[in-house]
Short mmCIF file of C-alpha atoms in Angstrom, two decimals:
data_model
loop_
_atom_site.label_atom_id
_atom_site.label_comp_id
_atom_site.label_asym_id
_atom_site.label_seq_id
_atom_site.Cartn_x
_atom_site.Cartn_y
_atom_site.Cartn_z
CA MET A 95 -20.92 63.48 -27.05
CA ALA A 96 -19.51 65.70 -24.30
CA ILE A 97 -15.94 65.07 -25.42
CA SER A 98 -16.65 66.06 -29.04
CA ILE A 99 -18.30 69.31 -28.00
CA ARG A 100 -15.43 70.19 -25.74
CA LEU A 101 -12.86 69.73 -28.49
CA SER A 102 -14.83 71.68 -31.06
CA ARG A 103 -15.12 74.68 -28.81
CA ARG A 104 -11.44 74.65 -28.04
CA PHE A 105 -10.40 74.76 -31.67
CA SER A 106 -13.01 77.37 -32.57
CA GLY A 107 -11.50 79.78 -30.10
CA ASN A 108 -14.53 80.02 -27.82
CA ALA A 109 -13.71 79.83 -24.14
CA PRO A 110 -15.88 77.27 -22.37
CA ASP A 111 -17.85 78.50 -19.45
CA ARG A 112 -18.02 76.89 -16.01
CA SER A 113 -21.38 75.14 -16.63
CA ASN A 114 -19.96 73.34 -19.64
CA ARG A 115 -16.99 72.12 -17.62
CA VAL A 116 -19.31 70.80 -14.91
CA GLY A 117 -21.49 69.05 -17.48
CA PHE A 118 -18.43 67.55 -19.11
CA ARG A 119 -17.12 66.21 -15.79
CA ARG A 120 -20.49 64.69 -14.92
CA SER A 121 -20.74 63.03 -18.30
CA VAL A 122 -17.23 61.59 -18.00
CA CYS A 123 -17.86 60.34 -14.48
CA GLY A 124 -21.14 58.74 -15.52
CA TRP A 125 -19.45 57.07 -18.47
CA LEU A 126 -16.67 55.74 -16.22
CA VAL A 127 -19.16 54.39 -13.64
CA VAL A 128 -21.21 52.62 -16.31
CA SER A 129 -18.06 51.21 -17.93
CA PHE A 130 -16.79 49.97 -14.56
CA LEU A 131 -20.09 48.30 -13.67
CA VAL A 132 -20.48 46.65 -17.07
CA GLY A 133 -16.84 45.59 -17.20
CA GLY A 134 -16.95 44.30 -13.63
CA VAL A 135 -20.02 42.20 -14.33
CA ASN A 136 -18.42 40.82 -17.49
CA LEU A 137 -15.19 40.10 -15.59
CA LEU A 138 -17.05 38.31 -12.81
CA TYR A 139 -19.06 36.33 -15.36
CA ALA A 140 -15.89 35.38 -17.23
CA ARG A 141 -14.18 34.32 -14.02
CA GLY A 142 -17.22 32.32 -12.97
CA ALA A 143 -17.43 30.68 -16.38
CA ASP A 144 -13.72 29.82 -16.33
CA GLU A 145 -14.01 28.34 -12.86
CA GLU A 146 -17.08 26.33 -13.83
CA PHE A 147 -15.31 25.05 -16.96
CA ALA A 148 -12.20 24.11 -14.96
CA ARG A 149 -14.31 22.30 -12.37
CA ALA A 150 -16.19 20.37 -15.07
CA ARG A 151 -12.90 19.44 -16.75
CA TYR A 152 -11.42 18.31 -13.44
CA ASP A 153 -14.47 16.19 -12.58
CA LEU A 154 -14.42 14.55 -16.00
CA LEU A 155 -10.71 13.74 -15.70
CA GLN A 156 -11.34 12.18 -12.30
CA GLU A 157 -14.04 10.06 -13.92
CA LEU A 158 -11.80 9.05 -16.82
CA ASN A 159 -8.80 8.21 -14.64
CA THR A 160 -9.18 4.76 -13.11
CA ASP A 161 -7.00 2.64 -10.85
CA ARG A 162 -8.33 -0.66 -12.19
CA LEU A 163 -8.90 -1.65 -15.78
CA GLU A 164 -10.82 -4.79 -16.75
CA TYR A 165 -10.19 -6.70 -19.98
CA GLN A 166 -12.38 -9.51 -21.25
CA VAL A 167 -10.65 -12.28 -23.19
CA VAL A 168 -12.91 -14.28 -25.50
CA PRO A 169 -11.62 -17.51 -27.07
CA GLY A 170 -13.58 -17.04 -30.27
CA ALA A 171 -14.42 -18.85 -33.50
CA VAL A 172 -12.74 -21.53 -35.51
CA VAL A 173 -12.49 -20.30 -39.08
CA ALA A 174 -12.43 -23.49 -41.09
CA PRO A 175 -14.23 -23.01 -44.43
CA ASP A 176 -12.45 -25.93 -46.09
CA ILE A 177 -13.03 -28.49 -43.33
CA PRO A 178 -15.95 -30.81 -44.06
CA GLU A 179 -18.88 -30.67 -41.67
CA SER A 180 -18.33 -34.30 -40.67
CA GLN A 181 -14.78 -33.55 -39.44
CA ARG A 182 -15.54 -30.44 -37.39
CA SER A 183 -16.36 -32.19 -34.12
CA VAL A 184 -12.68 -32.10 -33.12
CA LEU A 185 -12.41 -28.35 -33.63
CA GLY A 186 -14.27 -27.56 -30.41
CA ALA A 187 -11.47 -29.22 -28.44
CA TYR A 188 -8.97 -26.76 -29.92
CA VAL A 189 -10.97 -23.80 -28.63
CA ARG A 190 -11.34 -25.36 -25.19
CA ILE A 191 -7.58 -25.89 -24.92
CA VAL A 192 -6.89 -22.28 -25.85
CA ARG A 193 -9.48 -21.21 -23.31
CA ASP A 194 -7.86 -23.32 -20.57
CA ILE A 195 -4.47 -21.78 -21.37
CA VAL A 196 -5.61 -18.21 -20.75
CA ILE A 197 -8.40 -18.68 -18.20
CA ASP A 198 -6.08 -18.22 -15.19
CA LEU A 199 -3.92 -15.49 -16.71
CA PRO A 200 -4.34 -12.64 -14.20
CA ARG A 201 -3.35 -9.56 -16.14
CA ARG A 202 -2.19 -7.98 -19.37
CA TYR A 203 0.64 -5.46 -19.26
CA LEU A 204 -0.14 -2.38 -21.32
CA ASP A 205 2.54 -0.51 -23.23
CA GLU A 206 2.42 3.20 -24.02
CA GLU A 207 0.80 2.66 -27.42
CA GLU A 208 -2.05 0.59 -26.01
CA ARG A 209 -2.67 2.96 -23.09
CA THR A 210 -2.85 5.90 -25.50
CA ALA A 211 -5.21 3.96 -27.76
CA ILE A 212 -7.47 3.21 -24.78
CA ALA A 213 -7.59 6.90 -23.86
CA VAL A 214 -8.30 7.93 -27.46
CA SER A 215 -11.02 5.29 -27.76
CA GLU A 216 -12.73 6.41 -24.55
CA LEU A 217 -12.63 10.08 -25.59
CA ARG A 218 -14.00 9.18 -29.03
CA ARG A 219 -16.79 7.15 -27.47
CA ARG A 220 -17.81 9.94 -25.14
CA ARG A 221 -17.63 12.60 -27.86
CA GLY A 222 -19.77 10.43 -30.11
CA ALA A 223 -22.35 9.98 -27.38
CA VAL A 224 -22.52 13.74 -26.72
CA SER A 225 -22.73 14.51 -30.46
CA ARG A 226 -25.64 12.09 -30.82
CA GLN A 227 -27.40 13.76 -27.91
CA ILE A 228 -26.85 17.19 -29.52
CA ASP A 229 -28.30 15.99 -32.83
CA GLU A 230 -31.26 14.43 -31.06
CA ARG A 231 -31.91 17.62 -29.12
CA LYS A 232 -31.74 19.68 -32.31
CA ARG A 233 -34.31 17.41 -33.92
CA GLU A 234 -36.56 17.75 -30.86
CA ILE A 235 -36.35 21.55 -31.04
CA ASP A 236 -37.08 21.49 -34.76
CA ARG A 237 -40.13 19.31 -34.16
CA GLU A 238 -41.35 21.68 -31.43
CA ARG A 239 -40.94 24.67 -33.77
CA MET A 240 -42.78 22.95 -36.56
CA GLU A 241 -45.62 22.05 -34.21
CA ARG A 242 -45.92 25.61 -32.86
CA GLU A 243 -45.12 27.22 -36.22
CA THR A 244 -43.87 30.25 -34.33
CA GLY A 245 -40.09 29.85 -34.47
CA PRO A 246 -37.57 30.94 -37.11
CA ASP A 247 -37.13 28.92 -40.28
CA ALA A 248 -33.56 27.93 -39.43
CA SER A 249 -33.23 24.19 -38.97
CA VAL A 250 -30.24 24.44 -36.61
CA PRO A 251 -31.03 26.14 -33.31
CA GLU A 252 -28.74 28.65 -31.72
CA ARG A 253 -26.40 27.36 -29.02
CA ASP A 254 -27.73 29.69 -26.34
CA GLY A 255 -31.37 29.26 -27.29
CA ASP A 256 -31.94 26.10 -25.25
CA THR A 257 -30.61 25.31 -21.78
CA ARG A 258 -30.22 21.57 -22.38
CA LEU A 259 -28.56 22.13 -25.74
CA ARG A 260 -26.19 24.68 -24.23
CA ALA A 261 -25.23 22.18 -21.51
CA LEU A 262 -24.49 19.54 -24.17
CA TYR A 263 -22.33 22.00 -26.11
CA ASP A 264 -20.47 22.88 -22.90
CA GLN A 265 -19.93 19.19 -22.24
CA ARG A 266 -18.50 18.73 -25.71
CA ASP A 267 -16.22 21.73 -25.20
CA VAL A 268 -14.90 20.12 -22.02
CA LEU A 269 -14.28 16.86 -23.88
CA ASP A 270 -12.49 18.75 -26.70
CA SER A 271 -10.17 20.35 -24.13
CA ILE A 272 -8.95 16.95 -22.90
CA ALA A 273 -6.18 15.17 -24.78
CA ALA A 274 -5.36 11.48 -24.57
CA GLU A 275 -2.14 12.35 -22.74
CA ASP A 276 -4.21 13.92 -19.93
CA ILE A 277 -5.85 10.59 -19.06
CA GLU A 278 -3.99 8.28 -16.68
CA VAL A 279 -4.48 4.71 -17.85
CA PRO A 280 -3.17 1.89 -15.58
CA GLU A 281 -0.12 -0.02 -16.74
CA GLU A 282 -1.94 -3.33 -16.45
CA ALA A 283 -5.43 -4.68 -17.14
CA HIS A 284 -7.03 -7.46 -15.12
CA LEU A 285 -8.20 -10.27 -17.36
CA SER A 286 -11.37 -12.33 -17.23
CA VAL A 287 -12.67 -15.09 -19.46
CA PRO A 288 -16.45 -15.49 -19.79
CA ALA A 289 -18.02 -18.81 -18.89
CA GLU A 290 -18.62 -21.24 -21.70
CA ASP A 291 -22.38 -20.84 -21.39
CA GLU A 292 -22.03 -17.13 -22.17
CA TYR A 293 -21.23 -17.89 -25.82
CA GLU A 294 -22.48 -20.78 -27.85
CA LEU A 295 -20.19 -23.61 -28.88
CA ARG A 296 -22.03 -23.78 -32.22
CA TRP A 297 -20.86 -20.28 -32.90
CA THR A 298 -17.25 -21.19 -32.05
CA LEU A 299 -17.42 -23.90 -34.68
CA SER A 300 -18.90 -21.68 -37.37
CA THR A 301 -17.06 -20.65 -40.51
CA ALA A 302 -18.01 -16.98 -40.32
CA GLU A 303 -15.29 -14.40 -40.05
CA PRO A 304 -14.82 -13.43 -36.38
CA THR A 305 -14.14 -9.74 -36.91
CA SER A 306 -17.67 -8.67 -35.93
CA ARG A 307 -17.50 -10.72 -32.75
CA ALA A 308 -14.04 -9.33 -31.97
CA ALA A 309 -15.49 -5.86 -31.51
CA GLU A 310 -17.38 -7.10 -28.46
CA ALA A 311 -14.23 -8.27 -26.62
CA ASP A 312 -11.11 -6.47 -25.47
CA LEU A 313 -8.94 -9.41 -26.54
CA PHE A 314 -10.20 -11.92 -29.09
CA LEU A 315 -8.48 -15.28 -29.62
CA TYR A 316 -9.55 -17.34 -32.57
CA LEU A 317 -8.20 -20.14 -34.74
CA THR A 318 -8.04 -20.72 -38.46
CA VAL A 319 -7.83 -24.30 -39.67
CA ASP A 320 -6.83 -25.27 -43.21
CA PRO A 321 -6.35 -28.82 -44.49
CA LEU A 322 -2.99 -29.84 -45.93
CA ASP A 323 -3.30 -33.37 -47.28
CA GLU A 324 -3.81 -35.42 -44.12
CA LEU A 325 -2.56 -32.64 -41.84
CA TYR A 326 -4.12 -29.50 -40.42
CA VAL A 327 -2.57 -26.04 -40.49
CA VAL A 328 -3.85 -24.43 -37.29
CA THR A 329 -3.15 -20.74 -36.76
CA VAL A 330 -3.88 -19.01 -33.46
CA ARG A 331 -4.56 -15.31 -33.91
CA LEU A 332 -5.10 -12.48 -31.43
CA ALA A 333 -7.26 -9.48 -32.27
CA VAL A 334 -6.98 -6.33 -30.15
CA PRO A 335 -9.80 -4.02 -31.28
CA VAL A 336 -8.52 -0.96 -29.42
CA LEU A 337 -5.28 -1.19 -31.44
CA ASP A 338 -7.11 -2.25 -34.60
CA SER A 339 -4.65 -5.14 -34.81
CA ASP A 340 -5.04 -8.80 -35.74
CA ARG A 341 -1.79 -10.73 -35.55
CA GLU A 342 -0.67 -14.31 -35.76
CA VAL A 343 0.38 -15.82 -32.44
CA LEU A 344 1.16 -19.43 -33.28
CA ARG A 345 1.07 -21.75 -36.28
CA ILE A 346 1.03 -25.53 -35.98
CA ILE A 347 1.16 -28.10 -38.76
CA ALA A 348 0.31 -31.55 -37.47
CA ALA A 349 -2.17 -34.38 -37.60
CA PRO A 350 -5.62 -33.44 -36.32
CA ASP A 351 -5.41 -35.72 -33.27
CA THR A 352 -2.02 -34.29 -32.19
CA ILE A 353 -3.04 -30.63 -32.44
CA PRO A 354 -4.19 -30.49 -28.75
CA LEU A 355 -0.78 -31.69 -27.54
CA GLN A 356 0.97 -29.15 -29.75
CA LEU A 357 -1.23 -26.34 -28.42
CA GLU A 358 -0.35 -27.27 -24.85
CA ARG A 359 3.33 -27.57 -25.74
CA TYR A 360 3.46 -24.05 -27.16
CA SER A 361 1.09 -22.51 -24.62
CA ARG A 362 3.87 -20.14 -23.49
CA GLU A 363 3.63 -18.35 -26.86
CA ILE A 364 -0.09 -17.77 -26.38
CA VAL A 365 0.39 -16.58 -22.80
CA HIS A 366 3.16 -14.24 -23.92
CA GLU A 367 0.97 -12.57 -26.52
CA VAL A 368 -2.08 -12.22 -24.29
CA ALA A 369 -0.05 -10.94 -21.32
CA ASN A 370 1.94 -8.66 -23.67
CA ARG A 371 5.08 -9.54 -21.74
CA PRO A 372 7.23 -12.68 -21.35
CA VAL A 373 6.21 -14.50 -18.18
CA SER A 374 7.87 -17.35 -16.31
CA ASP A 375 6.59 -20.58 -14.81
CA LEU A 376 7.54 -20.74 -11.13
CA PHE A 377 7.13 -23.89 -9.02
CA ILE A 378 7.64 -23.51 -5.27
CA SER A 379 8.02 -26.21 -2.62
CA ALA A 380 8.79 -26.32 1.11
CA SER A 381 11.15 -28.83 2.68
CA ASP A 382 13.19 -29.33 5.84
CA ALA A 383 16.93 -29.81 6.23
CA ASP A 384 16.61 -33.55 5.43
CA GLY A 385 14.72 -32.89 2.21
CA ASN A 386 11.35 -33.96 3.59
CA ALA A 387 8.35 -31.98 2.39
CA VAL A 388 6.77 -29.54 4.84
CA GLU A 389 3.25 -30.11 3.58
CA GLU A 390 1.47 -27.76 5.96
CA ALA A 391 3.55 -24.65 5.11
CA ARG A 392 1.63 -21.82 3.44
CA LEU A 393 3.71 -20.37 0.58
CA TYR A 394 3.45 -16.72 -0.50
CA LEU A 395 4.98 -14.85 -3.39
CA ASP A 396 4.99 -11.15 -2.46
CA ASP A 397 2.05 -11.68 -0.06
CA GLU A 398 0.06 -13.62 -2.69
CA LEU A 399 -0.77 -17.17 -1.62
CA VAL A 400 0.66 -19.65 -4.13
CA GLY A 401 -0.08 -22.95 -2.38
CA ILE A 402 0.22 -25.07 0.76
CA GLY A 403 3.26 -27.35 0.87
CA SER A 404 3.90 -26.60 -2.80
CA GLY A 405 2.47 -24.33 -5.43
CA ARG A 406 2.84 -23.07 -8.95
CA ASN A 407 2.38 -19.70 -10.62
CA PRO A 408 2.82 -19.99 -14.39
CA TYR A 409 2.37 -16.27 -15.01
CA VAL A 410 5.21 -14.54 -13.16
CA PRO A 411 6.71 -11.55 -15.00
CA ALA A 412 10.42 -10.87 -14.80
CA GLY A 413 11.58 -9.26 -11.56
CA THR A 414 12.71 -9.89 -8.00
CA TYR A 415 10.21 -11.28 -5.52
CA GLU A 416 10.12 -12.37 -1.88
CA LEU A 417 9.18 -15.96 -1.24
CA ARG A 418 7.73 -16.51 2.24
CA GLY A 419 6.59 -19.67 3.99
CA VAL A 420 4.63 -19.90 7.25
CA THR A 421 3.98 -23.13 9.18
CA PRO A 422 1.02 -23.63 11.54
CA ASP A 423 3.36 -23.52 14.56
CA GLY A 424 4.50 -20.02 13.65
CA ARG A 425 7.82 -20.68 11.92
CA THR A 426 8.50 -18.27 9.07
CA GLU A 427 11.17 -18.46 6.39
CA ARG A 428 11.92 -15.92 3.65
CA ARG A 429 14.17 -15.80 0.62
CA PRO A 430 14.44 -13.57 -2.45
CA VAL A 431 13.74 -15.03 -5.90
CA ALA A 432 15.02 -13.48 -9.12
CA VAL A 433 12.83 -14.39 -12.11
CA GLY A 434 13.95 -13.83 -15.69
CA GLU A 435 11.88 -13.66 -18.86
CA GLY A 436 10.24 -16.85 -20.11
CA GLU A 437 11.93 -19.15 -17.59
CA GLN A 438 10.76 -22.32 -15.87
CA LEU A 439 12.01 -22.24 -12.27
CA ARG A 440 11.79 -24.62 -9.36
CA VAL A 441 12.50 -23.02 -5.99
CA ALA A 442 12.65 -24.82 -2.63
CA LEU A 443 12.12 -22.97 0.62
CA LEU A 444 14.12 -24.67 3.37
CA PHE A 445 12.90 -24.78 6.95
CA PRO A 446 15.41 -25.51 9.76
CA GLU A 447 15.02 -28.41 12.13
CA GLU A 448 11.66 -28.20 13.77
CA ALA A 449 11.64 -27.32 17.44
CA PRO A 450 9.99 -29.83 19.83
CA ARG A 451 6.23 -29.52 19.59
CA GLU A 452 5.82 -29.73 23.37
CA ILE A 453 7.23 -27.82 26.33
CA THR A 454 7.65 -29.28 29.80
CA ILE A 455 6.52 -27.04 32.66
CA THR A 456 7.87 -28.02 36.05
CA SER A 457 8.08 -26.42 39.47
CA ASN A 458 10.02 -26.58 42.71
CA PRO A 459 8.42 -28.16 44.66
CA ARG A 460 6.56 -30.35 42.15
CA GLY A 461 2.87 -31.16 42.13
CA ALA A 462 1.58 -27.69 41.29
CA SER A 463 -1.56 -27.40 39.17
CA VAL A 464 -0.98 -25.79 35.78
CA TYR A 465 -3.70 -23.64 34.18
CA ARG A 466 -3.91 -22.00 30.78
CA GLY A 467 -6.36 -19.27 31.54
CA VAL A 468 -8.97 -21.21 33.53
CA VAL A 469 -8.36 -24.56 31.78
CA TRP A 470 -6.49 -27.08 33.92
CA GLN A 471 -3.54 -28.72 32.12
CA GLY A 472 -2.24 -31.10 34.79
CA PHE A 473 0.29 -31.30 37.64
CA THR A 474 3.94 -30.37 37.30
CA PRO A 475 5.87 -31.66 35.54
CA VAL A 476 3.43 -31.46 32.63
CA GLN A 477 3.86 -31.22 28.88
CA VAL A 478 1.92 -28.57 26.96
CA PRO A 479 1.85 -27.82 23.20
CA ARG A 480 4.31 -25.22 22.01
CA PRO A 481 2.08 -22.26 21.16
CA PRO A 482 2.60 -20.18 18.00
CA GLN A 483 2.42 -17.00 20.10
CA PRO A 484 3.16 -16.11 23.76
CA THR A 485 0.56 -17.68 26.08
CA PRO A 486 0.34 -17.17 29.87
CA TYR A 487 0.16 -20.14 32.26
CA THR A 488 -0.47 -20.16 36.02
CA LEU A 489 1.05 -22.57 38.56
CA SER A 490 -0.93 -23.05 41.76
CA ARG A 491 -0.18 -25.11 44.87
CA ASP A 492 -1.51 -25.08 48.40
CA GLU A 493 0.54 -23.06 50.93
CA TYR A 494 2.44 -21.40 48.07
CA TYR A 495 1.94 -18.24 46.14
CA ASP A 496 0.59 -18.64 42.59
CA SER A 497 3.28 -18.31 39.94
CA ARG A 498 2.72 -16.99 36.43
CA VAL A 499 4.85 -17.92 33.41
CA GLU A 500 4.58 -17.05 29.72
CA ILE A 501 5.22 -19.77 27.14
CA GLY A 502 5.95 -18.88 23.50
CA PRO A 503 7.37 -20.38 20.30
CA ASP A 504 10.93 -19.47 21.38
CA SER A 505 10.64 -20.82 24.94
CA PRO A 506 13.13 -23.51 26.04
CA ASP A 507 12.06 -27.14 26.08
CA ILE A 508 11.85 -27.14 29.90
CA VAL A 509 10.45 -24.20 31.88
CA GLU A 510 10.86 -24.32 35.68
CA ARG A 511 9.40 -22.00 38.31
CA VAL A 512 10.39 -21.83 41.99
CA LEU A 513 7.29 -21.51 44.16
CA ILE A 514 7.41 -19.18 47.16
CA SER A 515 5.91 -20.34 50.44
CA ARG A 516 3.09 -18.26 51.89
CA GLU A 517 5.06 -18.16 55.15
CA TYR A 518 7.28 -15.70 53.38
CA ASP A 519 5.86 -12.24 54.19
CA TRP A 520 6.32 -10.64 50.82
CA GLU A 521 4.70 -7.37 51.76
CA THR A 522 7.03 -6.93 54.75
CA GLU A 523 10.06 -7.82 52.65
CA THR A 524 9.02 -5.30 50.04
CA LYS A 525 8.62 -2.61 52.71
CA ILE A 526 12.03 -3.43 54.27
CA SER A 527 13.67 -3.32 50.86
CA ARG A 528 11.98 0.00 50.13
CA ASP A 529 13.14 1.53 53.46
CA ARG A 530 16.71 0.39 52.79
CA PHE A 531 16.62 2.15 49.44
CA TYR A 532 15.25 5.36 50.98
CA ARG A 533 18.00 5.38 53.67
CA SER A 534 20.72 4.80 51.09
CA PHE A 535 19.30 7.63 48.99
CA GLY A 536 19.28 9.95 52.02
CA TRP A 537 22.91 9.24 52.90
CA PHE A 538 23.94 9.81 49.29
CA ALA A 539 22.04 13.12 49.14
CA LEU A 540 23.79 14.31 52.34
CA SER A 541 27.21 13.32 51.02
CA VAL A 542 26.86 15.34 47.82
CA GLY A 543 27.36 18.67 49.66
CA VAL A 544 30.60 17.64 51.43
CA PRO A 545 32.90 17.77 48.34
CA ILE A 546 31.38 21.13 47.38
CA ILE A 547 32.10 22.63 50.81
CA LEU A 548 35.64 21.24 50.92
CA TYR A 549 36.37 22.53 47.42
CA GLY A 550 35.25 26.04 48.43
CA THR A 551 37.43 25.90 51.58
CA TYR A 552 40.40 24.84 49.51
CA GLN A 553 39.90 27.83 47.20
CA ASP A 554 39.85 30.14 50.25
CA TYR A 555 43.21 28.81 51.38
CA ALA A 556 44.57 29.20 47.87
CA GLY A 557 43.85 32.93 48.12
CA LEU A 558 46.57 33.22 50.78
CA TYR A 559 49.17 32.14 48.20
CA PRO A 560 48.73 34.37 45.16
CA GLY A 561 50.89 33.11 42.31
CA GLY A 562 51.94 30.15 44.47
CA VAL A 563 53.91 32.41 46.92
CA ALA A 564 52.78 33.15 50.46
CA ARG A 565 51.88 36.72 51.28
CA GLY A 566 54.50 38.80 53.07
CA ASP A 567 52.38 39.41 56.18
CA ILE A 568 52.33 35.68 57.03
CA SER A 569 55.04 34.38 59.29
CA ALA A 570 56.93 31.14 58.68
CA ALA A 571 55.20 29.39 61.60
CA GLU A 572 51.83 30.54 60.29
CA GLN A 573 52.74 29.25 56.84
CA GLN A 574 53.51 25.79 58.22
CA ARG A 575 50.21 25.65 60.08
CA LEU A 576 48.28 26.75 56.98
CA GLN A 577 50.11 24.15 54.89
CA ARG A 578 48.96 21.35 57.21
CA GLU A 579 45.37 22.62 57.08
CA VAL A 580 45.43 22.90 53.27
CA ASN A 581 46.69 19.32 52.95
CA THR A 582 43.94 18.11 55.27
CA VAL A 583 41.26 19.88 53.21
CA PHE A 584 42.83 18.62 49.96
CA TYR A 585 42.82 14.94 50.98
CA GLY A 586 39.41 15.32 52.63
CA TYR A 587 37.99 16.65 49.33
CA TYR A 588 39.04 13.57 47.37
CA GLY A 589 38.01 11.33 50.23
CA SER A 590 34.51 12.86 50.20
CA ILE A 591 34.24 12.23 46.45
CA ALA A 592 35.12 8.57 47.00
CA LEU A 593 32.60 8.40 49.85
CA SER A 594 29.85 9.90 47.65
CA GLY A 595 30.67 7.42 44.90
CA GLY A 596 30.41 4.51 47.33
CA LEU A 597 27.09 5.79 48.70
CA PHE A 598 25.79 6.22 45.13
CA ALA A 599 26.70 2.62 44.28
CA ASN A 600 25.03 1.44 47.49
CA MET A 601 21.89 3.41 46.55
CA ILE A 602 21.76 1.76 43.10
CA TRP A 603 22.21 -1.68 44.63
CA ARG A 604 19.40 -1.05 47.13
CA LEU A 605 17.19 0.22 44.30
CA VAL A 606 17.76 -2.96 42.27
CA GLN A 607 16.95 -5.07 45.32
CA TYR A 608 13.78 -3.08 45.93
CA VAL A 609 12.63 -3.42 42.28
CA GLN A 610 13.39 -7.15 42.20
CA THR A 611 11.51 -7.76 45.43
CA ALA A 612 8.47 -5.77 44.33
CA GLN A 613 8.54 -7.23 40.82
CA GLY A 614 8.92 -10.74 42.15
CA TYR A 615 5.71 -10.31 44.11
CA HIS A 616 3.71 -9.24 41.05
CA THR A 617 5.28 -11.73 38.61
CA ARG A 618 5.80 -14.62 41.02
#
């Protein structure tokens, strides 16, 4: 309003007075203050809403992203509409064989298509759940309005009219902002097969189509059986509901009593389809250099225990692995194993000749008692088991100092310790050795300054011969005398260096003697 008045007066030729200018400025300032406050509040609200939305989206993604995915494999029905009821008793054995083939399969490897389908399915499930909650809340609000008969006639409530409804709409908006590519689905799913008592055998022998049951499992294996004269045509099919796929895995045409053998023979095809990747059958054994089995060796494939003495893993995907074997006495052997696709491998882990299982501990003089901790082992010489890890032993004999020794898996077959008589004054010897080291160190420290002094003296004499020529104020006789003195200082300098080197070597030797004497007392 103030701006329009100001412009009209200008064009009409009337000069505005001072009061009008003041009123105009106040109006403009007030308008600016109100605009700033309203805009600031809206900006803060928008920023808060954006932050809240981003936090909700982040939390939901953290919930959707998982490090472990579980798949349930159900060996399902036998679809056999043309098999007489009297001949169906054998069909249950077919299902049990298929179940035994996949029951130990650890995982299914998921390709990009299946991971995307899992993400899409999870988003669809959550959106459907939220939509149902929204519809239910709308119906509740409509019922409340009808009961009160005070609300508007509209059957669909406004989004902001109800706090719970608004929260559900916000939750749906967050779900709509997330795409399947935003969800991190693991590259493998851990498989499990339900126990037989979790689904009835009567159902597995029914003739009903298994599609409805397939929706309750992540992977659904079922068989179709059709008679062909005196033979059966058995088809193994795999349904993956998340991919909306139902494909044939294996077809066998054989006599009814030979079908179980054929299923076991072609079990690799079933494993391949369920695992979604070709896997190999790996058999591992441990043996020594003579070919004898090392039955107590624990065998690992990439830190996963396969067996003891021998083992088998029929579900190894292609790749390079480390085979490791560990015996109870601590011996460890490793070797790499390269596994291809769909192979059957036998790998032997060779252990070198076994070291003697016992170690002989002896002493000089003999007859010392041997203790492992506080447990007496016998008198020297005595045989003790070779331990898998370093173990301390103590040798004790009257009139001799105790001697400690450490026995380990790499110790020699015979370990001997020389016992020191108690008549030997170890403390005095240590003190004497220490004093000898201190004296040698003192002499070396004193000798260090001699070469420095002689070198400085030599430089002083060199100043009398600038450029290698004697100064003119020095007589010939004086030059001869100075030459003899310079030579004496020169040879004395190198002699002092040699003396310091000898004293340094003597100091090191005394130090080694001191350390050996002191260490011998503590580790005797």
